[in-house]
Every structure is written in C-alpha cells, then in structure tokens.
PDB file of C-alpha atoms in Angstrom:
ATOM      1  CA  GLY A   1      76.465 -82.051 -63.721  1.00  0.00           C
ATOM      2  CA  GLU A   2      76.744 -85.607 -64.925  1.00  0.00           C
ATOM      3  CA  ALA A   3      80.079 -86.482 -66.521  1.00  0.00           C
ATOM      4  CA  ILE A   4      80.183 -88.099 -69.938  1.00  0.00           C
ATOM      5  CA  VAL A   5      83.750 -89.324 -70.351  1.00  0.00           C
ATOM      6  CA  ALA A   6      85.718 -90.099 -73.503  1.00  0.00           C
ATOM      7  CA  THR A   7      89.229 -91.527 -73.356  1.00  0.00           C
ATOM      8  CA  GLU A   8      89.895 -90.398 -76.945  1.00  0.00           C
ATOM      9  CA  PRO A   9      90.051 -86.875 -78.401  1.00  0.00           C
ATOM     10  CA  ILE A  10      86.882 -85.373 -79.858  1.00  0.00           C
ATOM     11  CA  GLY A  11      86.655 -83.689 -83.240  1.00  0.00           C
ATOM     12  CA  PHE A  12      83.621 -81.423 -83.125  1.00  0.00           C
ATOM     13  CA  TYR A  13      83.450 -80.817 -86.887  1.00  0.00           C
ATOM     14  CA  GLY A  14      81.972 -84.043 -88.236  1.00  0.00           C
ATOM     15  CA  GLY A  15      82.137 -85.633 -84.802  1.00  0.00           C
ATOM     16  CA  ILE A  16      79.113 -84.142 -83.017  1.00  0.00           C
ATOM     17  CA  ASP A  17      75.799 -83.322 -84.654  1.00  0.00           C
ATOM     18  CA  ILE A  18      75.296 -79.565 -84.260  1.00  0.00           C
ATOM     19  CA  LYS A  19      71.496 -79.882 -84.163  1.00  0.00           C
ATOM     20  CA  THR A  20      71.152 -82.768 -81.696  1.00  0.00           C
ATOM     21  CA  GLY A  21      74.340 -82.851 -79.603  1.00  0.00           C
ATOM     22  CA  VAL A  22      74.827 -86.541 -80.444  1.00  0.00           C
ATOM     23  CA  VAL A  23      78.327 -87.899 -81.093  1.00  0.00           C
ATOM     24  CA  ILE A  24      78.290 -89.106 -84.706  1.00  0.00           C
ATOM     25  CA  GLU A  25      81.959 -89.935 -85.283  1.00  0.00           C
ATOM     26  CA  LYS A  26      82.094 -93.561 -86.422  1.00  0.00           C
ATOM     27  CA  GLY A  27      83.982 -95.762 -84.003  1.00  0.00           C
ATOM     28  CA  HIS A  28      84.351 -93.111 -81.300  1.00  0.00           C
ATOM     29  CA  PRO A  29      83.772 -94.508 -77.776  1.00  0.00           C
ATOM     30  CA  LEU A  30      80.890 -92.013 -77.317  1.00  0.00           C
ATOM     31  CA  GLU A  31      79.273 -92.686 -80.711  1.00  0.00           C
ATOM     32  CA  GLY A  32      75.490 -92.367 -80.305  1.00  0.00           C
ATOM     33  CA  GLU A  33      75.716 -90.595 -76.931  1.00  0.00           C
ATOM     34  CA  LYS A  34      74.197 -87.157 -76.356  1.00  0.00           C
ATOM     35  CA  VAL A  35      76.473 -84.540 -74.745  1.00  0.00           C
ATOM     36  CA  SER A  36      73.734 -81.955 -74.143  1.00  0.00           C
ATOM     37  CA  GLY A  37      73.558 -80.630 -70.596  1.00  0.00           C
ATOM     38  CA  LYS A  38      76.379 -82.884 -69.389  1.00  0.00           C
ATOM     39  CA  ILE A  39      79.956 -82.229 -68.347  1.00  0.00           C
ATOM     40  CA  LEU A  40      81.901 -83.445 -71.382  1.00  0.00           C
ATOM     41  CA  VAL A  41      85.234 -84.915 -70.291  1.00  0.00           C
ATOM     42  CA  PHE A  42      87.880 -85.777 -72.898  1.00  0.00           C
ATOM     43  CA  PRO A  43      91.660 -85.521 -73.272  1.00  0.00           C
ATOM     44  CA  CYS A  44      91.765 -82.853 -76.015  1.00  0.00           C
ATOM     45  CA  GLY A  45      90.150 -81.764 -79.238  1.00  0.00           C
ATOM     46  CA  LYS A  46      91.214 -82.720 -82.725  1.00  0.00           C
ATOM     47  CA  GLY A  47      90.550 -81.795 -86.304  1.00  0.00           C
ATOM     48  CA  SER A  48      89.432 -78.701 -88.130  1.00  0.00           C
ATOM     49  CA  THR A  49      89.279 -75.209 -86.665  1.00  0.00           C
ATOM     50  CA  VAL A  50      85.628 -75.240 -87.793  1.00  0.00           C
ATOM     51  CA  GLY A  51      85.134 -77.294 -84.619  1.00  0.00           C
ATOM     52  CA  SER A  52      85.158 -74.018 -82.655  1.00  0.00           C
ATOM     53  CA  TYR A  53      82.062 -72.898 -84.526  1.00  0.00           C
ATOM     54  CA  VAL A  54      80.416 -76.282 -83.993  1.00  0.00           C
ATOM     55  CA  ILE A  55      80.794 -75.774 -80.232  1.00  0.00           C
ATOM     56  CA  TYR A  56      79.216 -72.327 -80.635  1.00  0.00           C
ATOM     57  CA  GLY A  57      76.449 -73.845 -82.790  1.00  0.00           C
ATOM     58  CA  LEU A  58      75.719 -76.500 -80.161  1.00  0.00           C
ATOM     59  CA  LYS A  59      75.162 -73.705 -77.638  1.00  0.00           C
ATOM     60  CA  LYS A  60      73.053 -71.639 -80.034  1.00  0.00           C
ATOM     61  CA  ASN A  61      70.900 -74.718 -80.758  1.00  0.00           C
ATOM     62  CA  GLY A  62      70.434 -75.488 -77.042  1.00  0.00           C
ATOM     63  CA  VAL A  63      72.240 -78.848 -77.200  1.00  0.00           C
ATOM     64  CA  ALA A  64      75.696 -77.933 -75.852  1.00  0.00           C
ATOM     65  CA  PRO A  65      77.428 -79.591 -72.931  1.00  0.00           C
ATOM     66  CA  ALA A  66      77.011 -77.756 -69.623  1.00  0.00           C
ATOM     67  CA  GLY A  67      80.784 -77.721 -69.251  1.00  0.00           C
ATOM     68  CA  ILE A  68      83.983 -79.204 -70.640  1.00  0.00           C
ATOM     69  CA  VAL A  69      86.932 -80.791 -68.815  1.00  0.00           C
ATOM     70  CA  ASN A  70      90.188 -81.565 -70.642  1.00  0.00           C
ATOM     71  CA  GLU A  71      93.694 -82.721 -69.983  1.00  0.00           C
ATOM     72  CA  GLU A  72      94.711 -80.099 -72.571  1.00  0.00           C
ATOM     73  CA  THR A  73      92.350 -77.477 -73.950  1.00  0.00           C
ATOM     74  CA  GLU A  74      93.947 -76.679 -77.282  1.00  0.00           C
ATOM     75  CA  THR A  75      92.935 -73.708 -79.445  1.00  0.00           C
ATOM     76  CA  ILE A  76      89.975 -75.356 -81.215  1.00  0.00           C
ATOM     77  CA  VAL A  77      88.155 -76.133 -77.976  1.00  0.00           C
ATOM     78  CA  ALA A  78      89.355 -72.955 -76.226  1.00  0.00           C
ATOM     79  CA  THR A  79      88.008 -70.726 -78.981  1.00  0.00           C
ATOM     80  CA  GLY A  80      84.719 -72.631 -79.093  1.00  0.00           C
ATOM     81  CA  VAL A  81      84.024 -72.447 -75.371  1.00  0.00           C
ATOM     82  CA  ILE A  82      84.885 -68.747 -75.299  1.00  0.00           C
ATOM     83  CA  LEU A  83      82.518 -68.028 -78.205  1.00  0.00           C
ATOM     84  CA  ALA A  84      79.773 -70.143 -76.631  1.00  0.00           C
ATOM     85  CA  GLY A  85      80.298 -69.125 -72.999  1.00  0.00           C
ATOM     86  CA  ILE A  86      80.708 -72.740 -71.874  1.00  0.00           C
ATOM     87  CA  PRO A  87      82.699 -73.265 -68.644  1.00  0.00           C
ATOM     88  CA  CYS A  88      85.909 -75.193 -69.309  1.00  0.00           C
ATOM     89  CA  VAL A  89      88.752 -76.464 -67.136  1.00  0.00           C
ATOM     90  CA  ASP A  90      91.968 -78.064 -68.354  1.00  0.00           C
ATOM     91  CA  LYS A  91      95.088 -79.636 -66.890  1.00  0.00           C
ATOM     92  CA  ILE A  92      92.862 -82.227 -65.176  1.00  0.00           C
ATOM     93  CA  ASP A  93      93.731 -85.926 -64.840  1.00  0.00           C
ATOM     94  CA  ILE A  94      90.564 -87.184 -66.536  1.00  0.00           C
ATOM     95  CA  SER A  95      91.326 -90.817 -65.605  1.00  0.00           C
ATOM     96  CA  ARG A  96      90.060 -89.946 -62.101  1.00  0.00           C
ATOM     97  CA  ILE A  97      86.584 -89.004 -63.392  1.00  0.00           C
ATOM     98  CA  PRO A  98      84.249 -91.977 -63.842  1.00  0.00           C
ATOM     99  CA  ASP A  99      81.622 -91.863 -66.554  1.00  0.00           C
ATOM    100  CA  GLY A 100      78.272 -90.901 -65.027  1.00  0.00           C
ATOM    101  CA  ALA A 101      79.807 -89.300 -61.927  1.00  0.00           C
ATOM    102  CA  THR A 102      78.405 -86.053 -60.636  1.00  0.00           C
ATOM    103  CA  VAL A 103      81.054 -83.352 -60.901  1.00  0.00           C
ATOM    104  CA  VAL A 104      81.219 -79.711 -59.902  1.00  0.00           C
ATOM    105  CA  LEU A 105      83.138 -77.645 -62.435  1.00  0.00           C
ATOM    106  CA  ASP A 106      84.530 -74.287 -61.286  1.00  0.00           C
ATOM    107  CA  ALA A 107      86.015 -72.593 -64.338  1.00  0.00           C
ATOM    108  CA  THR A 108      86.852 -69.430 -62.387  1.00  0.00           C
ATOM    109  CA  ASN A 109      89.208 -71.302 -60.054  1.00  0.00           C
ATOM    110  CA  GLY A 110      90.141 -74.076 -62.509  1.00  0.00           C
ATOM    111  CA  SER A 111      88.889 -76.935 -60.372  1.00  0.00           C
ATOM    112  CA  VAL A 112      86.768 -80.050 -60.780  1.00  0.00           C
ATOM    113  CA  GLU A 113      85.251 -81.798 -57.778  1.00  0.00           C
ATOM    114  CA  ILE A 114      84.002 -85.380 -58.097  1.00  0.00           C
ATOM    115  CA  LYS A 115      80.875 -85.882 -55.975  1.00  0.00           C
ATOM    116  CA  LYS A 116      80.273 -89.597 -56.548  1.00  0.00           C
TER     117      LYS A 116
END
C-alpha cells in the first residue's frame, strides 16, 4: 500500500477521527490527512489506552489503515492492531520510508519492502 509517514508519535484517542480516519490532532505533521487504506508509518504511539479501542473503531467503521509500521509498537498500538486485525511490523527504521512510497508489509515475517 501507499505509505503515509509521520515523524512524530500518534495518539489515536483525540488524534484520529474514529468515523473518518482523518488525523485531527492540532499541530501534528499529518493533521488533516486521511489514514484509511494506507500503510501508516510512525515512530510509536502515545497517550491514553483508549487509543487501542480507537484503532479497533477505525477498523469497524471501515476507515482504518491497511497496515501499521513502527520503530516501537508499544502496548496501546499493539493491543489495537490485535483487536482490529490490522497487520503491524515494528523495529523498522522508518526514516528509510518516504511518504507516498509503495510498501509491502509482511507482518508474518516482520518485514517491510519499499517498492518505490
């Protein structure tokens, strides 16, 4: 899928609209961008544990990212992707992934391939 890359952590609770998949956190580099159907690349999550349920809600509402790539998938994001069934890979140097690049995410083997 197409990578949408944030250099700052993402807080799902209050940071992404659960009904639209649009980043609503004021001042965030992705503010106004839609994550739906894309490979969401960011260093790590932040904020409330309710963020796990926001990730699940994004999936339930059909506006979730197709996959998530992190440098560190902490418990908020890990719980959310498990609940939602969203492929996720961590321990990736996200600085190598350009915004808009096509990437192949293989959560089974823990790999991310950059196509362009």
